[in-house]
Coordinates of C-alpha atoms in Angstrom, one line a residue:
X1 CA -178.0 -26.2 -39.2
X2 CA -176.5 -25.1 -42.2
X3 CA -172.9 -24.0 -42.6
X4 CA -171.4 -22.1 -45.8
X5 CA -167.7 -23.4 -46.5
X6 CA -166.2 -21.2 -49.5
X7 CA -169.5 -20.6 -51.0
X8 CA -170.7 -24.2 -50.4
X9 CA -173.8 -24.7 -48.3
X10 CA -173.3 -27.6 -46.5
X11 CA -176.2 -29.2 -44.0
X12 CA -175.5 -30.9 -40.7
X13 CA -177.6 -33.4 -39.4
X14 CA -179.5 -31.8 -36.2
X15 CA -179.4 -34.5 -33.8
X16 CA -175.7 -34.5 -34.5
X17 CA -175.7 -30.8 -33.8
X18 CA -176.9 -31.6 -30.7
X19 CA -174.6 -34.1 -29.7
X20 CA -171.5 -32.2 -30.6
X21 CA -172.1 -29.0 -28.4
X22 CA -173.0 -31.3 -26.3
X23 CA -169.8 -32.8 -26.0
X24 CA -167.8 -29.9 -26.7
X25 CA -169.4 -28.1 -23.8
X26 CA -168.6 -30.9 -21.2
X27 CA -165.2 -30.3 -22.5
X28 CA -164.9 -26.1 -22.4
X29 CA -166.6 -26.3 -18.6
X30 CA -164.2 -29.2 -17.8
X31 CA -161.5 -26.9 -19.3
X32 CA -163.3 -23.6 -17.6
X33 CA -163.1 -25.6 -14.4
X34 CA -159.4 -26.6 -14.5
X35 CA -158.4 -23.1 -15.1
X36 CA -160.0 -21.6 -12.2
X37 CA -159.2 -23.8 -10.2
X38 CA -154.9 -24.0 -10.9
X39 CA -155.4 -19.9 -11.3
X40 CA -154.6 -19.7 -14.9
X41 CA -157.2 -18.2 -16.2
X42 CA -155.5 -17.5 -20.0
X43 CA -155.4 -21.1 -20.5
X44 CA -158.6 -21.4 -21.1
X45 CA -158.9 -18.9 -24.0
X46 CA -155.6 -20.2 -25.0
X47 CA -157.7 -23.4 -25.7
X48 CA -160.4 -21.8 -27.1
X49 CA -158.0 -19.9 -29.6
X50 CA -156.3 -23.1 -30.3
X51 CA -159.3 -25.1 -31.0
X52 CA -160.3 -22.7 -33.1
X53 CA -157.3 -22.5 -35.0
X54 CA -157.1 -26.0 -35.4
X55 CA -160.6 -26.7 -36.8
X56 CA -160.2 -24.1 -39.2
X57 CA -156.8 -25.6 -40.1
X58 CA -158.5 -29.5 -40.6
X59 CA -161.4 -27.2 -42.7
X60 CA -159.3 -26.2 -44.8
X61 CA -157.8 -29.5 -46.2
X62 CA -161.6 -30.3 -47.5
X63 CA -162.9 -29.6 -50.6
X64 CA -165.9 -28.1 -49.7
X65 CA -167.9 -30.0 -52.8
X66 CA -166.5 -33.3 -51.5
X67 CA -167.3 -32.5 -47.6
X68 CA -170.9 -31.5 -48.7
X69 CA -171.4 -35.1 -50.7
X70 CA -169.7 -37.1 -48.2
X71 CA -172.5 -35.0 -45.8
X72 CA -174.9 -35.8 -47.7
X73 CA -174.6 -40.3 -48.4
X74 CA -174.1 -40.7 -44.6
X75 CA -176.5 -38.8 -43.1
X76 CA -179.8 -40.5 -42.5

């Protein structure tokens, strides 16, 4: 998978692709799950939104040259 941070192309390691939505779904049906259950229903885009937000925000304080060098020495 490739992703493109201000113009940078950056390429993600597949197997660690794999093992992220992995985890990251567990945690969205876990969070699914909750919400249901307890009846409110908003939290669970109010996560989503937040999580979003969030990652964007951490992002953001990268340089996208450094990110895609650092990407680049550790991933075998």
């Amino acid at each position: 998978m490739i992703i493109h941070l201000k113009d940078t192309a950056i390429q993600l390691n597949p197997s660690e692709v794999r093992a992220a939505k992995k985890l990251i779904s567990r945690f969205i049906t876990s969070v699914s799950s909750a919400s249901k259950r307890t009846g409110q229903i908003s939290f669970y885009f109010t996560v989503l939104i937040i999580m979003h937000i969030m990652s964007q925000q951490l992002l953001e304080t990268f340089d996208p040259k450094d990110l895609q060098e650092i990407m680049k020495k550790y991933q075998k």
